[in-house]
Amino acid sequence: MKKSIFITGFFTFLAMSSFAQLQTVSFAQLDSLQKIDPRNVLVFIKTDWCKYCHAMEQTSFANKEVQQLASQKYYTIFLNAEEKNIIPFNGYQFSFKPTGNGTGLNELANHLSEVQNNLVFPALCFLNSKNEIIYQQSGYINPKDLNYILQKLN
C-alpha cells in the first residue's frame, strides 16, 4: 500500500513539474508543427559566453507565467548563435560562418538577431506562422516585460 502511494505521488510530482518547464522545439520540427497547429514563433538567440543570455534563461524563461504562455501559444526555439551545424529553416540551409580565429556565427542567428544593423545578445525574434519576422528585441528582458510582450504578440 505504501509503495503504491509513493509511486502515485512520484508520478504526480513529475507531471506537475513538467507543467513548469518551457517546451522548446527545433527549427527542423517547425515546418511540420506549423502545418498541424499554426502559431507564432519565439526565437531566443543566445551565446554560451553571454552573461545576460544566461541570466535571462535563469530568470525570464524560468518564470512560470512566461513558461505557460510561451508553451501554450508559441513554438519556442533556443538558438545558439554560434551553432556550427547546418540549420534547415524555411526552405534554406543556414551554416556557420567564421568571423575570426575560432569564432563565428550561424547565418540564421545573424539574420534573426540583427536589429537596426546591430547584433546584440541576447536577442528575441518573433515570427508569425508564415515565418515572417513580426518583432525583434535585443538585450536582457525581465520576466514581467517578456510576459507583456508574449501577451501582446499573441
mmCIF file of N, CA and C in Angstrom, residues 28-123:
data_model
loop_
_atom_site.group_PDB
_atom_site.id
_atom_site.type_symbol
_atom_site.label_atom_id
_atom_site.label_comp_id
_atom_site.label_asym_id
_atom_site.label_seq_id
_atom_site.Cartn_x
_atom_site.Cartn_y
_atom_site.Cartn_z
ATOM 1 N N ALA A 28 14.140 22.278 -37.273
ATOM 2 C CA ALA A 28 13.823 21.124 -38.111
ATOM 3 C C ALA A 28 12.381 20.659 -37.901
ATOM 4 N N GLN A 29 11.828 20.843 -36.715
ATOM 5 C CA GLN A 29 10.464 20.429 -36.405
ATOM 6 C C GLN A 29 9.425 21.465 -36.817
ATOM 7 N N LEU A 30 9.841 22.687 -37.019
ATOM 8 C CA LEU A 30 8.914 23.808 -37.152
ATOM 9 C C LEU A 30 7.939 23.673 -38.321
ATOM 10 N N ASP A 31 8.405 23.313 -39.499
ATOM 11 C CA ASP A 31 7.514 23.211 -40.661
ATOM 12 C C ASP A 31 6.375 22.233 -40.403
ATOM 13 N N SER A 32 6.699 21.072 -39.864
ATOM 14 C CA SER A 32 5.669 20.064 -39.579
ATOM 15 C C SER A 32 4.678 20.575 -38.540
ATOM 16 N N LEU A 33 5.184 21.213 -37.492
ATOM 17 C CA LEU A 33 4.305 21.724 -36.447
ATOM 18 C C LEU A 33 3.374 22.816 -36.974
ATOM 19 N N GLN A 34 3.888 23.691 -37.817
ATOM 20 C CA GLN A 34 3.069 24.783 -38.356
ATOM 21 C C GLN A 34 1.931 24.256 -39.226
ATOM 22 N N LYS A 35 2.140 23.115 -39.894
ATOM 23 C CA LYS A 35 1.083 22.521 -40.718
ATOM 24 C C LYS A 35 -0.041 21.965 -39.854
ATOM 25 N N ILE A 36 0.311 21.468 -38.675
ATOM 26 C CA ILE A 36 -0.677 20.873 -37.767
ATOM 27 C C ILE A 36 -1.395 21.941 -36.957
ATOM 28 N N ASP A 37 -0.632 22.875 -36.390
ATOM 29 C CA ASP A 37 -1.178 23.901 -35.499
ATOM 30 C C ASP A 37 -0.400 25.200 -35.694
ATOM 31 N N PRO A 38 -0.834 26.065 -36.637
ATOM 32 C CA PRO A 38 -0.100 27.311 -36.891
ATOM 33 C C PRO A 38 -0.057 28.212 -35.652
ATOM 34 N N ARG A 39 1.145 28.671 -35.324
ATOM 35 C CA ARG A 39 1.358 29.573 -34.177
ATOM 36 C C ARG A 39 2.474 30.552 -34.514
ATOM 37 N N ASN A 40 2.546 31.611 -33.711
ATOM 38 C CA ASN A 40 3.717 32.467 -33.767
ATOM 39 C C ASN A 40 4.900 31.714 -33.160
ATOM 40 N N VAL A 41 6.095 32.163 -33.491
ATOM 41 C CA VAL A 41 7.314 31.503 -33.033
ATOM 42 C C VAL A 41 8.150 32.507 -32.247
ATOM 43 N N LEU A 42 8.640 32.061 -31.111
ATOM 44 C CA LEU A 42 9.563 32.848 -30.294
ATOM 45 C C LEU A 42 10.943 32.219 -30.414
ATOM 46 N N VAL A 43 11.896 32.984 -30.944
ATOM 47 C CA VAL A 43 13.270 32.500 -31.051
ATOM 48 C C VAL A 43 14.132 33.300 -30.077
ATOM 49 N N PHE A 44 14.731 32.592 -29.131
ATOM 50 C CA PHE A 44 15.655 33.194 -28.170
ATOM 51 C C PHE A 44 17.061 32.908 -28.688
ATOM 52 N N ILE A 45 17.761 33.962 -29.083
ATOM 53 C CA ILE A 45 19.088 33.822 -29.673
ATOM 54 C C ILE A 45 20.122 34.197 -28.628
ATOM 55 N N LYS A 46 21.026 33.265 -28.366
ATOM 56 C CA LYS A 46 21.962 33.412 -27.259
ATOM 57 C C LYS A 46 23.336 32.900 -27.663
ATOM 58 N N THR A 47 24.290 33.098 -26.774
ATOM 59 C CA THR A 47 25.620 32.515 -26.929
ATOM 60 C C THR A 47 26.015 31.889 -25.589
ATOM 61 N N ASP A 48 27.007 31.032 -25.638
ATOM 62 C CA ASP A 48 27.479 30.386 -24.403
ATOM 63 C C ASP A 48 28.227 31.360 -23.491
ATOM 64 N N TRP A 49 28.854 32.384 -24.056
ATOM 65 C CA TRP A 49 29.693 33.295 -23.282
ATOM 66 C C TRP A 49 28.935 34.511 -22.742
ATOM 67 N N CYS A 50 27.681 34.688 -23.130
ATOM 68 C CA CYS A 50 26.911 35.892 -22.779
ATOM 69 C C CYS A 50 26.267 35.760 -21.397
ATOM 70 N N LYS A 51 26.715 36.584 -20.450
ATOM 71 C CA LYS A 51 26.171 36.502 -19.089
ATOM 72 C C LYS A 51 24.710 36.955 -19.045
ATOM 73 N N TYR A 52 24.308 37.864 -19.912
ATOM 74 C CA TYR A 52 22.916 38.313 -19.939
ATOM 75 C C TYR A 52 22.003 37.241 -20.529
ATOM 76 N N CYS A 53 22.535 36.455 -21.453
ATOM 77 C CA CYS A 53 21.782 35.319 -22.003
ATOM 78 C C CYS A 53 21.494 34.306 -20.903
ATOM 79 N N HIS A 54 22.522 33.977 -20.122
ATOM 80 C CA HIS A 54 22.356 33.035 -19.015
ATOM 81 C C HIS A 54 21.391 33.589 -17.971
ATOM 82 N N ALA A 55 21.504 34.868 -17.682
ATOM 83 C CA ALA A 55 20.608 35.491 -16.703
ATOM 84 C C ALA A 55 19.160 35.442 -17.186
ATOM 85 N N MET A 56 18.948 35.674 -18.456
ATOM 86 C CA MET A 56 17.593 35.640 -19.000
ATOM 87 C C MET A 56 17.018 34.222 -18.969
ATOM 88 N N GLU A 57 17.848 33.234 -19.236
ATOM 89 C CA GLU A 57 17.406 31.836 -19.137
ATOM 90 C C GLU A 57 16.996 31.503 -17.706
ATOM 91 N N GLN A 58 17.767 31.996 -16.738
ATOM 92 C CA GLN A 58 17.543 31.645 -15.337
ATOM 93 C C GLN A 58 16.430 32.461 -14.679
ATOM 94 N N THR A 59 16.073 33.591 -15.271
ATOM 95 C CA THR A 59 15.013 34.418 -14.677
ATOM 96 C C THR A 59 13.784 34.472 -15.576
ATOM 97 N N SER A 60 13.903 35.090 -16.710
ATOM 98 C CA SER A 60 12.746 35.314 -17.584
ATOM 99 C C SER A 60 12.136 34.006 -18.079
ATOM 100 N N PHE A 61 12.972 33.105 -18.573
ATOM 101 C CA PHE A 61 12.449 31.847 -19.099
ATOM 102 C C PHE A 61 12.175 30.817 -18.000
ATOM 103 N N ALA A 62 12.571 31.100 -16.779
ATOM 104 C CA ALA A 62 12.249 30.241 -15.643
ATOM 105 C C ALA A 62 10.946 30.671 -14.969
ATOM 106 N N ASN A 63 10.428 31.831 -15.347
ATOM 107 C CA ASN A 63 9.197 32.355 -14.776
ATOM 108 C C ASN A 63 8.005 31.491 -15.213
ATOM 109 N N LYS A 64 7.186 31.078 -14.262
ATOM 110 C CA LYS A 64 6.075 30.164 -14.547
ATOM 111 C C LYS A 64 5.063 30.752 -15.526
ATOM 112 N N GLU A 65 4.749 32.034 -15.403
ATOM 113 C CA GLU A 65 3.791 32.657 -16.312
ATOM 114 C C GLU A 65 4.347 32.714 -17.738
ATOM 115 N N VAL A 66 5.619 33.048 -17.864
ATOM 116 C CA VAL A 66 6.268 33.077 -19.177
ATOM 117 C C VAL A 66 6.283 31.675 -19.775
ATOM 118 N N GLN A 67 6.660 30.696 -18.975
ATOM 119 C CA GLN A 67 6.707 29.317 -19.457
ATOM 120 C C GLN A 67 5.345 28.843 -19.941
ATOM 121 N N GLN A 68 4.329 29.127 -19.160
ATOM 122 C CA GLN A 68 2.991 28.673 -19.510
ATOM 123 C C GLN A 68 2.501 29.334 -20.801
ATOM 124 N N LEU A 69 2.615 30.639 -20.892
ATOM 125 C CA LEU A 69 2.148 31.363 -22.071
ATOM 126 C C LEU A 69 2.947 30.974 -23.315
ATOM 127 N N ALA A 70 4.261 30.910 -23.181
ATOM 128 C CA ALA A 70 5.106 30.551 -24.319
ATOM 129 C C ALA A 70 4.826 29.129 -24.793
ATOM 130 N N SER A 71 4.642 28.203 -23.867
ATOM 131 C CA SER A 71 4.395 26.803 -24.245
ATOM 132 C C SER A 71 3.023 26.603 -24.866
ATOM 133 N N GLN A 72 2.044 27.363 -24.427
ATOM 134 C CA GLN A 72 0.685 27.182 -24.935
ATOM 135 C C GLN A 72 0.416 27.923 -26.236
ATOM 136 N N LYS A 73 1.031 29.087 -26.413
ATOM 137 C CA LYS A 73 0.662 29.948 -27.539
ATOM 138 C C LYS A 73 1.736 30.092 -28.617
ATOM 139 N N TYR A 74 2.968 29.670 -28.327
ATOM 140 C CA TYR A 74 4.087 29.858 -29.248
ATOM 141 C C TYR A 74 4.840 28.551 -29.446
ATOM 142 N N TYR A 75 5.560 28.482 -30.534
ATOM 143 C CA TYR A 75 6.625 27.495 -30.653
ATOM 144 C C TYR A 75 7.884 28.241 -30.232
ATOM 145 N N THR A 76 8.573 27.721 -29.253
ATOM 146 C CA THR A 76 9.748 28.393 -28.705
ATOM 147 C C THR A 76 10.999 27.644 -29.108
ATOM 148 N N ILE A 77 11.968 28.398 -29.610
ATOM 149 C CA ILE A 77 13.238 27.830 -30.042
ATOM 150 C C ILE A 77 14.369 28.585 -29.366
ATOM 151 N N PHE A 78 15.288 27.856 -28.747
ATOM 152 C CA PHE A 78 16.508 28.440 -28.208
ATOM 153 C C PHE A 78 17.595 28.193 -29.253
ATOM 154 N N LEU A 79 18.181 29.252 -29.755
ATOM 155 C CA LEU A 79 19.179 29.159 -30.812
ATOM 156 C C LEU A 79 20.519 29.685 -30.332
ATOM 157 N N ASN A 80 21.506 28.809 -30.321
ATOM 158 C CA ASN A 80 22.871 29.240 -30.016
ATOM 159 C C ASN A 80 23.410 29.928 -31.269
ATOM 160 N N ALA A 81 23.730 31.200 -31.171
ATOM 161 C CA ALA A 81 24.183 31.978 -32.322
ATOM 162 C C ALA A 81 25.459 31.418 -32.936
ATOM 163 N N GLU A 82 26.205 30.654 -32.158
ATOM 164 C CA GLU A 82 27.470 30.097 -32.652
ATOM 165 C C GLU A 82 27.331 28.628 -33.071
ATOM 166 N N GLU A 83 26.102 28.205 -33.356
ATOM 167 C CA GLU A 83 25.833 26.824 -33.769
ATOM 168 C C GLU A 83 26.607 26.494 -35.044
ATOM 169 N N LYS A 84 27.377 25.440 -34.998
ATOM 170 C CA LYS A 84 28.218 25.074 -36.140
ATOM 171 C C LYS A 84 27.514 24.129 -37.113
ATOM 172 N N ASN A 85 26.464 23.471 -36.656
ATOM 173 C CA ASN A 85 25.719 22.578 -37.542
ATOM 174 C C ASN A 85 24.831 23.390 -38.480
ATOM 175 N N ILE A 86 24.553 22.834 -39.639
ATOM 176 C CA ILE A 86 23.640 23.465 -40.590
ATOM 177 C C ILE A 86 22.233 23.416 -40.018
ATOM 178 N N ILE A 87 21.517 24.539 -40.116
ATOM 179 C CA ILE A 87 20.159 24.627 -39.597
ATOM 180 C C ILE A 87 19.196 24.782 -40.771
ATOM 181 N N PRO A 88 18.305 23.797 -40.957
ATOM 182 C CA PRO A 88 17.298 23.936 -42.025
ATOM 183 C C PRO A 88 16.147 24.814 -41.534
ATOM 184 N N PHE A 89 15.787 25.806 -42.342
ATOM 185 C CA PHE A 89 14.678 26.684 -41.961
ATOM 186 C C PHE A 89 14.108 27.363 -43.185
ATOM 187 N N ASN A 90 12.803 27.247 -43.319
ATOM 188 C CA ASN A 90 12.078 27.977 -44.353
ATOM 189 C C ASN A 90 12.601 27.676 -45.760
ATOM 190 N N GLY A 91 13.013 26.441 -46.002
ATOM 191 C CA GLY A 91 13.497 26.034 -47.316
ATOM 192 C C GLY A 91 14.956 26.347 -47.579
ATOM 193 N N TYR A 92 15.667 26.858 -46.593
ATOM 194 C CA TYR A 92 17.086 27.199 -46.749
ATOM 195 C C TYR A 92 17.922 26.400 -45.750
ATOM 196 N N GLN A 93 19.197 26.324 -46.030
ATOM 197 C CA GLN A 93 20.166 25.690 -45.133
ATOM 198 C C GLN A 93 21.104 26.790 -44.645
ATOM 199 N N PHE A 94 21.077 27.065 -43.356
ATOM 200 C CA PHE A 94 21.907 28.123 -42.783
ATOM 201 C C PHE A 94 23.129 27.494 -42.128
ATOM 202 N N SER A 95 24.300 28.031 -42.457
ATOM 203 C CA SER A 95 25.540 27.434 -41.956
ATOM 204 C C SER A 95 26.345 28.421 -41.122
ATOM 205 N N PHE A 96 27.337 27.875 -40.466
ATOM 206 C CA PHE A 96 28.251 28.636 -39.623
ATOM 207 C C PHE A 96 29.234 29.383 -40.516
ATOM 208 N N LYS A 97 29.432 30.649 -40.220
ATOM 209 C CA LYS A 97 30.394 31.477 -40.953
ATOM 210 C C LYS A 97 31.440 31.993 -39.968
ATOM 211 N N PRO A 98 32.693 31.587 -40.149
ATOM 212 C CA PRO A 98 33.748 32.074 -39.250
ATOM 213 C C PRO A 98 33.917 33.594 -39.358
ATOM 214 N N THR A 99 34.201 34.214 -38.222
ATOM 215 C CA THR A 99 34.458 35.653 -38.194
ATOM 216 C C THR A 99 35.865 35.963 -37.694
ATOM 217 N N GLY A 100 36.568 34.946 -37.281
ATOM 218 C CA GLY A 100 37.921 35.137 -36.762
ATOM 219 C C GLY A 100 38.487 33.800 -36.348
ATOM 220 N N ASN A 101 39.551 33.842 -35.596
ATOM 221 C CA ASN A 101 40.213 32.626 -35.141
ATOM 222 C C ASN A 101 39.367 31.920 -34.077
ATOM 223 N N GLY A 102 38.660 30.874 -34.488
ATOM 224 C CA GLY A 102 37.832 30.114 -33.559
ATOM 225 C C GLY A 102 36.496 30.751 -33.230
ATOM 226 N N THR A 103 36.127 31.813 -33.911
ATOM 227 C CA THR A 103 34.851 32.476 -33.652
ATOM 228 C C THR A 103 34.020 32.508 -34.925
ATOM 229 N N GLY A 104 32.743 32.731 -34.757
ATOM 230 C CA GLY A 104 31.855 32.838 -35.903
ATOM 231 C C GLY A 104 30.407 32.803 -35.467
ATOM 232 N N LEU A 105 29.532 32.956 -36.449
ATOM 233 C CA LEU A 105 28.096 32.960 -36.194
ATOM 234 C C LEU A 105 27.392 32.110 -37.234
ATOM 235 N N ASN A 106 26.290 31.530 -36.825
ATOM 236 C CA ASN A 106 25.449 30.859 -37.788
ATOM 237 C C ASN A 106 24.677 31.924 -38.552
ATOM 238 N N GLU A 107 24.526 31.740 -39.845
ATOM 239 C CA GLU A 107 23.841 32.729 -40.688
ATOM 240 C C GLU A 107 22.413 32.997 -40.214
ATOM 241 N N LEU A 108 21.740 31.966 -39.733
ATOM 242 C CA LEU A 108 20.360 32.148 -39.280
ATOM 243 C C LEU A 108 20.311 33.028 -38.036
ATOM 244 N N ALA A 109 21.203 32.795 -37.107
ATOM 245 C CA ALA A 109 21.248 33.624 -35.900
ATOM 246 C C ALA A 109 21.533 35.075 -36.267
ATOM 247 N N ASN A 110 22.431 35.263 -37.190
ATOM 248 C CA ASN A 110 22.754 36.614 -37.641
ATOM 249 C C ASN A 110 21.525 37.277 -38.263
ATOM 250 N N HIS A 111 20.818 36.553 -39.092
ATOM 251 C CA HIS A 111 19.631 37.082 -39.766
ATOM 252 C C HIS A 111 18.522 37.433 -38.777
ATOM 253 N N LEU A 112 18.278 36.561 -37.809
ATOM 254 C CA LEU A 112 17.165 36.762 -36.887
ATOM 255 C C LEU A 112 17.470 37.717 -35.741
ATOM 256 N N SER A 113 18.740 37.882 -35.407
ATOM 257 C CA SER A 113 19.066 38.710 -34.232
ATOM 258 C C SER A 113 19.522 40.118 -34.579
ATOM 259 N N GLU A 114 19.747 40.401 -35.829
ATOM 260 C CA GLU A 114 20.205 41.740 -36.200
ATOM 261 C C GLU A 114 19.036 42.718 -36.141
ATOM 262 N N VAL A 115 19.136 43.686 -35.245
ATOM 263 C CA VAL A 115 18.104 44.696 -35.064
ATOM 264 C C VAL A 115 18.720 46.052 -35.383
ATOM 265 N N GLN A 116 18.175 46.747 -36.365
ATOM 266 C CA GLN A 116 18.670 48.048 -36.801
ATOM 267 C C GLN A 116 20.179 48.002 -37.062
ATOM 268 N N ASN A 117 20.603 46.987 -37.814
ATOM 269 C CA ASN A 117 22.006 46.781 -38.199
ATOM 270 C C ASN A 117 22.947 46.576 -37.025
ATOM 271 N N ASN A 118 22.431 46.234 -35.861
ATOM 272 C CA ASN A 118 23.238 45.922 -34.677
ATOM 273 C C ASN A 118 23.000 44.483 -34.266
ATOM 274 N N LEU A 119 24.053 43.832 -33.848
ATOM 275 C CA LEU A 119 23.980 42.463 -33.391
ATOM 276 C C LEU A 119 24.312 42.438 -31.905
ATOM 277 N N VAL A 120 23.302 42.218 -31.065
ATOM 278 C CA VAL A 120 23.463 42.229 -29.623
ATOM 279 C C VAL A 120 22.806 40.971 -29.061
ATOM 280 N N PHE A 121 23.453 40.359 -28.091
ATOM 281 C CA PHE A 121 22.887 39.176 -27.438
ATOM 282 C C PHE A 121 22.586 39.487 -25.987
ATOM 283 N N PRO A 122 21.543 38.910 -25.433
ATOM 284 C CA PRO A 122 20.574 38.032 -26.077
ATOM 285 C C PRO A 122 19.659 38.818 -27.002
ATOM 286 N N ALA A 123 18.977 38.086 -27.857
ATOM 287 C CA ALA A 123 18.012 38.702 -28.773
ATOM 288 C C ALA A 123 16.779 37.815 -28.846
#
